Amino acid sequence: MGDSSVSGAAGTSDVRGNLAHLGGCTCGGCPHGAREGHRRAVAEFLSLRDEFAAGRGLPAGVAHSAFASRQWVSEELTQSAGLVAERGRAEGGAWLAGLWARTVCVVWGSVVVLLLAQALTAIGAGWSSARTGGLLAALVVGGALTAASWCHRGKGGALAPVIGEDNRLSTSRAVAAVWVLFVAYAVLVLVGRLAAASDHDERDALIAGLDLARGAGVVTVLAVVCGIAVLMRRVVGLRVLTQRLQKVRADRPRAADLLTDDSGRGTFADIQYVVIGAVALVFAAVRLARRPDQLPDLPWGLAVVVLVSAATYVAGKYAEGGRPVILSVVRSREAGDLDGPIRTGDDIEIRGAGFVPAGAQGADRLARMVVRIGAVNVRVPLVPVAGGFSNPTDAVLTVPVPVDVEAGRVEVQVVTAAGVETQGYAIDVTD
């Protein structure tokens, strides 16, 4: 009797555990965790979309009407896409919560690599106070980053300051953060050597190494990249509020965000800013290794190259975006239909640009698009095809004119997934 009770309780516990892990938990390695739940939801959605695109899976009650079948398919896909989005957010939250431990491992792994490099280069040359100062500076910086990771362990660890409001890695903040850490490390190296110096002349030389004349290039680059990081946050925020830029939140930050736009396409402005900044940083690191008694004297030629790259980055960010616009609205006509005016019940084709913001290509975001016809809000139906959707697209939307729209002259507006409205476009609706 006791054994059966225990086994029954264990079986009930296992069932409850499996139910609790069906895509809702946050343990990334669990086979029933957030990652697995998101993967299954995506697979089910893709299977459903392809089945509808092939004309299968329609109930008999709506198969006789093209309009009814389109609406039913759109609703089914919207519900499935909503589940995918929910699972994606759960996976993103779980990934972000576990990121702090990985950042700590990277930080201390870098410290170990530095120790090994110093030990290897000390063979034959001997251990010096500069190597001690560099190692102590790395320990201080690593400890600070570890503390920051712990304080922000639920928001990305040490990467929390460089994650933007749209949940993507910010290129401007990342570049500025790397330069700040490097300059802090360089100063700590000098501080360590100054604390260990016993000779008066050596101390004076180390203090002179902090003169602005020697580190003017590095200080200028640091000031510019930090200023750009602050400026870009302000500019992007204002452009979003004034509806001149469409921003859609990502499920989680990715390393590719540093080199791409919100849709995942590589952008020249971001790539050149990161590449040139990395080259200048490597040069400065080599100079610090060769001359650890002063701030790295970044040549003005290289500093100007970084400034030109920064100006290009800012110009590229100002050139991005733009409001969606309606260019024309026409009556959608299928083969065999007669030409005529727009009537209630007809489909209208809205042609324009910017209807699908960057990063809003997912079905859950497409399903949030609305067309306002007069006083009636019409959801844009999802029309699946093999591998994607034929409606809506960035340049063309097709929606029905509902019977609630009064005959006469009415305005048409498109509301994108980012919440940005187009200008009004007047059309005539007849009875």
Coordinates of C-alpha atoms in Angstrom, one line a residue:
M1 CA 0.0 0.0 0.0
G2 CA 2.8 2.4 0.9
D3 CA 4.8 1.6 -2.2
S4 CA 1.7 2.2 -4.5
S5 CA 1.0 5.5 -2.8
V6 CA 4.6 6.7 -3.2
S7 CA 4.6 5.6 -6.9
G8 CA 1.3 7.3 -7.5
A9 CA 2.5 10.5 -5.8
A10 CA 5.7 10.4 -7.9
G11 CA 3.7 9.9 -11.1
T12 CA 1.5 12.9 -10.2
S13 CA 4.6 15.0 -9.5
D14 CA 6.1 14.0 -12.8
V15 CA 3.0 14.9 -14.7
R16 CA 2.8 18.3 -12.9
G17 CA 6.4 18.9 -13.6
N18 CA 6.0 18.2 -17.3
L19 CA 3.0 20.5 -17.5
A20 CA 5.0 23.2 -15.7
H21 CA 7.7 22.9 -18.3
L22 CA 5.6 23.1 -21.4
G23 CA 7.3 26.3 -22.7
G24 CA 6.8 28.3 -19.6
C25 CA 9.9 27.7 -17.5
T26 CA 13.1 29.7 -17.8
C27 CA 15.7 26.9 -17.5
G28 CA 17.5 27.3 -20.8
G29 CA 18.9 23.7 -21.0
C30 CA 15.7 22.0 -20.0
P31 CA 14.1 20.0 -22.9
H32 CA 10.7 21.3 -22.0
G33 CA 12.0 24.8 -21.2
A34 CA 11.5 28.2 -22.8
R35 CA 13.8 27.4 -25.7
E36 CA 12.1 24.1 -26.5
G37 CA 8.6 25.7 -26.1
H38 CA 9.5 28.4 -28.6
R39 CA 11.0 26.0 -31.1
R40 CA 7.8 23.9 -31.0
A41 CA 5.6 26.9 -31.4
V42 CA 7.5 28.1 -34.4
A43 CA 7.4 24.6 -36.0
E44 CA 3.6 24.4 -35.5
F45 CA 3.1 27.9 -36.9
L46 CA 5.2 27.2 -40.0
S47 CA 3.3 23.9 -40.6
L48 CA 0.0 25.6 -40.2
R49 CA 0.9 28.5 -42.5
D50 CA 2.2 26.1 -45.2
E51 CA -0.9 23.9 -44.9
F52 CA -3.2 26.9 -45.4
A53 CA -1.0 28.2 -48.3
A54 CA -1.5 24.9 -50.0
G55 CA -5.3 25.2 -49.6
R56 CA -5.7 22.5 -47.0
G57 CA -7.1 22.5 -43.5
L58 CA -10.2 24.7 -44.2
P59 CA -13.4 23.7 -42.5
A60 CA -16.4 23.0 -44.8
G61 CA -18.4 25.9 -43.3
V62 CA -16.1 28.5 -44.8
A63 CA -14.6 26.8 -47.8
H64 CA -17.4 28.0 -50.1
S65 CA -16.7 31.7 -49.5
A66 CA -13.3 33.2 -50.4
F67 CA -13.9 36.1 -48.0
A68 CA -14.9 33.9 -45.1
S69 CA -12.0 31.5 -45.7
R70 CA -9.5 34.3 -45.8
Q71 CA -10.8 35.8 -42.6
W72 CA -10.8 32.4 -40.9
V73 CA -7.3 31.6 -42.0
S74 CA -6.1 35.0 -40.9
E75 CA -7.6 34.5 -37.4
E76 CA -6.1 31.1 -37.0
L77 CA -2.7 32.3 -38.1
T78 CA -2.9 35.3 -35.8
Q79 CA -3.7 33.1 -32.8
S80 CA -0.8 30.8 -33.6
A81 CA 1.5 33.8 -34.2
G82 CA 0.5 35.2 -30.8
L83 CA 1.6 31.9 -29.2
V84 CA 4.9 32.1 -31.0
A85 CA 5.5 35.7 -29.8
E86 CA 4.6 34.7 -26.2
R87 CA 7.1 31.8 -26.4
G88 CA 9.7 34.0 -28.0
R89 CA 9.4 36.6 -25.2
A90 CA 9.7 33.8 -22.6
E91 CA 12.8 32.5 -24.3
G92 CA 14.3 36.0 -24.6
G93 CA 13.7 36.6 -20.9
A94 CA 15.3 33.3 -19.9
W95 CA 18.3 33.9 -22.2
L96 CA 18.7 37.4 -20.8
A97 CA 18.5 36.2 -17.2
G98 CA 21.3 33.7 -17.9
L99 CA 23.5 36.1 -19.8
W100 CA 25.2 37.6 -16.7
A101 CA 26.9 34.3 -15.9
R102 CA 28.3 34.0 -19.4
T103 CA 29.6 37.6 -19.3
V104 CA 31.4 36.9 -16.1
C105 CA 33.0 33.8 -17.6
V106 CA 34.1 35.9 -20.6
V107 CA 35.5 38.6 -18.3
W108 CA 37.6 36.3 -16.2
G109 CA 38.6 34.2 -19.2
S110 CA 40.1 37.4 -20.6
V111 CA 42.0 38.0 -17.4
V112 CA 43.4 34.5 -17.6
V113 CA 44.4 35.0 -21.2
L114 CA 46.2 38.2 -20.2
L115 CA 48.0 36.4 -17.4
L116 CA 49.2 33.7 -19.8
A117 CA 50.3 36.3 -22.3
Q118 CA 52.3 38.2 -19.7
A119 CA 53.8 35.0 -18.4
L120 CA 54.9 33.9 -21.9
T121 CA 56.4 37.3 -22.8
A122 CA 58.2 37.4 -19.4
I123 CA 60.3 34.4 -20.4
G124 CA 63.8 35.7 -20.9
A125 CA 62.8 39.4 -20.3
G126 CA 61.8 38.8 -16.7
W127 CA 58.8 40.0 -14.7
S128 CA 58.4 43.7 -14.5
S129 CA 56.3 46.2 -12.5
A130 CA 54.4 47.0 -15.7
R131 CA 53.2 43.4 -16.0
T132 CA 52.2 43.5 -12.3
G133 CA 50.3 46.8 -12.8
G134 CA 48.6 45.4 -15.9
L135 CA 47.5 42.3 -14.1
L136 CA 46.2 44.3 -11.1
A137 CA 44.3 46.6 -13.4
A138 CA 42.7 43.7 -15.1
L139 CA 41.7 42.3 -11.7
V140 CA 40.1 45.6 -10.7
V141 CA 38.2 46.0 -14.0
G142 CA 37.1 42.3 -13.9
G143 CA 35.9 42.7 -10.4
A144 CA 33.9 45.8 -11.3
L145 CA 32.3 44.1 -14.3
T146 CA 31.5 41.1 -12.2
A147 CA 29.8 43.3 -9.6
A148 CA 27.9 45.1 -12.3
S149 CA 26.8 41.7 -13.8
W150 CA 25.5 40.6 -10.5
C151 CA 23.6 43.8 -9.9
H152 CA 22.0 43.6 -13.4
R153 CA 21.7 39.8 -13.5
G154 CA 18.1 39.9 -14.6
K155 CA 18.8 42.4 -17.4
G156 CA 21.8 41.1 -19.2
G157 CA 24.6 41.4 -16.7
A158 CA 27.5 43.6 -17.8
L159 CA 25.8 44.1 -21.1
A160 CA 22.8 45.9 -19.6
P161 CA 24.1 49.4 -20.2
V162 CA 24.6 48.7 -23.9
I163 CA 21.1 47.2 -24.5
G164 CA 18.8 49.8 -26.0
E165 CA 15.2 50.5 -25.2
D166 CA 14.2 48.3 -28.1
N167 CA 16.0 45.3 -26.5
R168 CA 18.8 45.3 -29.1
L169 CA 22.5 45.9 -28.6
S170 CA 23.2 49.6 -29.3
T171 CA 26.2 50.1 -31.6
S172 CA 27.0 53.6 -30.2
R173 CA 26.8 52.5 -26.6
A174 CA 28.9 49.4 -27.2
V175 CA 31.7 51.3 -28.9
A176 CA 31.7 54.0 -26.2
A177 CA 31.7 51.3 -23.4
V178 CA 34.7 49.5 -24.9
W179 CA 36.7 52.8 -25.1
V180 CA 35.7 53.7 -21.5
L181 CA 36.9 50.3 -20.2
F182 CA 40.1 50.6 -22.2
V183 CA 40.9 54.1 -20.9
A184 CA 40.0 53.1 -17.3
Y185 CA 42.3 50.1 -17.7
A186 CA 45.2 52.2 -19.0
V187 CA 44.8 54.7 -16.1
L188 CA 44.7 51.8 -13.6
V189 CA 48.0 50.4 -15.1
L190 CA 49.6 53.8 -14.4
V191 CA 48.1 53.9 -10.9
G192 CA 49.5 50.4 -10.1
R193 CA 52.9 51.3 -11.3
L194 CA 52.8 54.6 -9.4
A195 CA 51.9 52.9 -6.2
A196 CA 54.8 50.4 -6.6
A197 CA 57.4 53.0 -7.7
S198 CA 60.0 53.8 -5.1
D199 CA 62.2 56.2 -7.1
H200 CA 61.2 59.9 -7.2
D201 CA 62.1 60.3 -10.9
E202 CA 60.1 57.2 -11.9
R203 CA 57.0 58.7 -10.1
D204 CA 57.4 62.0 -11.9
A205 CA 57.7 60.2 -15.2
L206 CA 54.5 58.2 -14.5
I207 CA 52.6 61.4 -13.5
A208 CA 53.9 63.1 -16.7
G209 CA 52.5 60.2 -18.6
L210 CA 49.0 61.4 -17.8
D211 CA 49.6 64.8 -19.4
L212 CA 47.0 65.8 -22.0
A213 CA 49.7 66.4 -24.6
R214 CA 50.5 62.7 -24.6
G215 CA 47.0 61.3 -24.6
A216 CA 45.2 64.0 -26.5
G217 CA 44.2 61.6 -29.3
V218 CA 42.7 59.0 -27.0
V219 CA 40.9 61.6 -24.9
T220 CA 39.4 63.2 -28.1
V221 CA 38.2 59.8 -29.4
L222 CA 36.8 58.9 -26.0
A223 CA 34.9 62.2 -25.8
V224 CA 33.5 61.9 -29.3
V225 CA 32.3 58.3 -28.9
C226 CA 30.7 59.0 -25.5
G227 CA 29.0 62.1 -26.9
I228 CA 27.6 60.1 -29.8
A229 CA 26.2 57.4 -27.5
V230 CA 24.3 60.1 -25.6
L231 CA 23.3 62.0 -28.7
M232 CA 22.0 58.8 -30.5
R233 CA 19.8 57.9 -27.5
R234 CA 18.2 61.4 -27.5
V235 CA 17.8 61.5 -31.3
V236 CA 16.2 58.1 -31.6
G237 CA 13.8 58.8 -28.8
L238 CA 12.7 62.1 -30.3
R239 CA 12.3 60.6 -33.8
V240 CA 10.2 57.8 -32.4
L241 CA 8.0 60.3 -30.5
T242 CA 7.5 62.5 -33.5
Q243 CA 6.7 59.4 -35.7
R244 CA 9.7 60.0 -38.0
L245 CA 11.2 56.6 -37.0
Q246 CA 9.4 53.3 -36.5
K247 CA 10.8 51.1 -33.8
V248 CA 9.7 47.6 -32.9
R249 CA 10.9 45.8 -29.8
A250 CA 13.1 42.6 -30.3
D251 CA 12.6 39.4 -28.3
R252 CA 16.3 39.5 -27.1
P253 CA 19.6 41.3 -28.0
R254 CA 22.0 39.6 -30.4
A255 CA 25.6 40.2 -31.2
A256 CA 24.6 40.9 -34.8
D257 CA 22.7 44.0 -33.7
L258 CA 26.1 45.8 -33.6
L259 CA 26.4 45.5 -37.4
T260 CA 22.8 45.3 -38.7
D261 CA 19.6 47.4 -38.7
D262 CA 16.4 46.3 -36.9
S263 CA 15.5 43.9 -39.8
G264 CA 18.8 42.1 -39.6
R265 CA 20.4 43.5 -42.7
G266 CA 24.0 44.7 -42.5
T267 CA 24.3 48.5 -42.6
F268 CA 27.4 50.3 -43.9
A269 CA 27.3 53.0 -41.2
D270 CA 27.3 50.6 -38.3
I271 CA 29.9 48.2 -39.8
Q272 CA 32.4 50.9 -40.7
Y273 CA 32.0 52.5 -37.2
V274 CA 32.7 49.2 -35.4
V275 CA 35.5 48.1 -37.7
I276 CA 37.4 51.4 -37.6
G277 CA 36.8 51.8 -33.9
A278 CA 38.2 48.3 -33.3
V279 CA 41.3 48.9 -35.4
A280 CA 42.0 52.1 -33.5
L281 CA 41.5 50.3 -30.2
V282 CA 43.9 47.5 -31.2
F283 CA 46.5 50.2 -32.1
A284 CA 46.0 51.9 -28.7
A285 CA 46.3 48.6 -26.9
V286 CA 49.6 47.8 -28.6
R287 CA 50.9 51.3 -27.7
L288 CA 50.0 50.7 -24.1
A289 CA 51.8 47.4 -24.1
R290 CA 54.9 49.0 -25.5
R291 CA 54.8 52.2 -23.4
P292 CA 53.0 51.3 -20.1
D293 CA 54.4 54.4 -18.5
Q294 CA 51.9 56.8 -20.2
L295 CA 48.5 57.0 -21.8
P296 CA 48.5 55.6 -25.3
D297 CA 49.5 58.3 -27.7
L298 CA 47.0 57.7 -30.5
P299 CA 48.3 59.5 -33.6
W300 CA 46.2 62.4 -34.8
G301 CA 45.9 60.8 -38.2
L302 CA 44.3 57.7 -36.8
A303 CA 42.2 59.9 -34.4
V304 CA 40.8 61.9 -37.3
V305 CA 39.9 58.7 -39.1
V306 CA 37.9 57.6 -36.1
L307 CA 36.2 61.0 -36.0
V308 CA 35.3 60.7 -39.7
S309 CA 33.9 57.3 -39.1
A310 CA 31.8 58.6 -36.2
A311 CA 30.4 61.4 -38.3
T312 CA 29.5 58.9 -41.0
Y313 CA 27.7 56.8 -38.3
V314 CA 25.7 59.8 -37.1
A315 CA 24.8 60.8 -40.6
G316 CA 23.6 57.3 -41.4
K317 CA 21.4 57.2 -38.3
Y318 CA 19.8 60.5 -39.3
A319 CA 19.1 59.1 -42.8
E320 CA 17.3 56.1 -41.4
G321 CA 13.6 55.7 -41.0
G322 CA 10.7 57.8 -42.3
R323 CA 7.0 57.8 -41.9
P324 CA 4.8 55.3 -43.8
V325 CA 3.0 56.9 -46.7
I326 CA 0.0 56.1 -48.8
L327 CA 0.5 56.8 -52.5
S328 CA -2.8 55.5 -54.0
V329 CA -5.9 53.4 -53.1
V330 CA -7.6 51.4 -55.9
R331 CA -10.4 48.8 -56.0
S332 CA -8.9 45.3 -56.0
R333 CA -10.1 43.5 -59.1
E334 CA -9.9 39.7 -59.7
A335 CA -10.1 38.0 -63.1
G336 CA -13.6 38.1 -64.5
D337 CA -14.8 41.1 -62.3
L338 CA -16.3 44.1 -64.0
D339 CA -14.7 47.5 -63.5
G340 CA -16.5 49.9 -61.2
P341 CA -16.3 52.2 -58.2
I342 CA -15.4 51.2 -54.7
R343 CA -18.4 49.7 -52.9
T344 CA -18.9 48.3 -49.4
G345 CA -17.8 44.7 -49.4
D346 CA -15.1 45.3 -52.1
D347 CA -11.4 44.8 -51.5
I348 CA -9.2 47.8 -51.8
E349 CA -5.5 47.8 -52.6
I350 CA -3.5 50.4 -50.7
R351 CA -0.2 51.2 -52.3
G352 CA 2.6 53.1 -50.6
A353 CA 5.8 52.6 -48.7
G354 CA 6.9 51.8 -45.1
F355 CA 3.9 49.8 -44.1
V356 CA 6.1 47.1 -42.5
P357 CA 8.7 48.6 -40.1
A358 CA 12.1 47.0 -39.8
G359 CA 11.9 44.1 -37.4
A360 CA 8.2 43.7 -37.8
Q361 CA 8.2 40.9 -40.5
G362 CA 6.9 38.3 -38.0
A363 CA 3.3 37.2 -38.3
D364 CA 2.4 38.5 -34.8
R365 CA 3.6 42.0 -35.8
L366 CA 1.9 41.8 -39.2
A367 CA -1.3 40.9 -37.5
R368 CA -1.3 44.1 -35.5
M369 CA -1.6 46.3 -38.6
V370 CA -4.8 48.2 -39.0
V371 CA -6.4 50.2 -41.8
R372 CA -8.8 52.9 -40.6
I373 CA -11.5 53.5 -43.2
G374 CA -13.6 56.5 -42.1
A375 CA -14.5 55.6 -38.5
V376 CA -14.1 51.8 -38.9
N377 CA -10.9 50.0 -38.0
V378 CA -10.2 47.1 -40.2
R379 CA -7.6 44.4 -39.4
V380 CA -5.3 43.6 -42.3
P381 CA -5.9 39.9 -43.1
L382 CA -2.9 37.6 -43.3
V383 CA -2.7 35.8 -46.6
P384 CA -0.2 32.9 -46.5
V385 CA 1.9 31.7 -49.4
A386 CA 4.7 29.2 -49.4
G387 CA 7.5 30.6 -47.2
G388 CA 5.7 33.8 -46.2
F389 CA 2.7 36.1 -46.7
S390 CA 1.4 37.9 -49.8
N391 CA -0.5 40.3 -47.6
P392 CA 0.4 42.5 -46.0
T393 CA 3.7 43.7 -47.5
D394 CA 5.8 46.8 -47.1
A395 CA 4.3 48.4 -50.3
V396 CA 0.8 47.0 -50.7
L397 CA -2.0 46.2 -48.4
T398 CA -5.4 44.6 -49.3
V399 CA -8.3 44.9 -47.0
P400 CA -12.1 44.7 -47.4
V401 CA -14.4 47.7 -47.1
P402 CA -16.8 46.8 -44.3
V403 CA -20.5 47.4 -44.5
D404 CA -20.3 49.8 -41.6
V405 CA -18.5 52.3 -43.8
E406 CA -21.0 55.0 -44.9
A407 CA -21.2 55.9 -48.5
G408 CA -19.5 59.1 -49.5
R409 CA -16.0 60.5 -49.2
V410 CA -14.0 58.9 -46.5
E411 CA -10.4 58.9 -45.4
V412 CA -8.1 55.9 -45.4
Q413 CA -5.2 55.6 -42.9
V414 CA -2.7 52.8 -42.2
V415 CA -1.6 52.1 -38.7
T416 CA 1.6 50.1 -38.7
A417 CA 2.8 47.6 -36.1
A418 CA 5.0 50.3 -34.5
G419 CA 1.9 52.5 -33.9
V420 CA 2.7 55.1 -36.6
E421 CA -0.1 56.4 -38.7
T422 CA 0.0 57.4 -42.4
Q423 CA -1.5 60.6 -43.7
G424 CA -5.2 60.5 -44.6
Y425 CA -6.0 59.5 -48.2
A426 CA -9.6 60.3 -49.4
I427 CA -11.6 57.8 -51.4
D428 CA -15.2 57.7 -52.6
V429 CA -17.4 54.8 -51.5
T430 CA -20.7 54.2 -53.3
D431 CA -23.7 52.1 -52.2

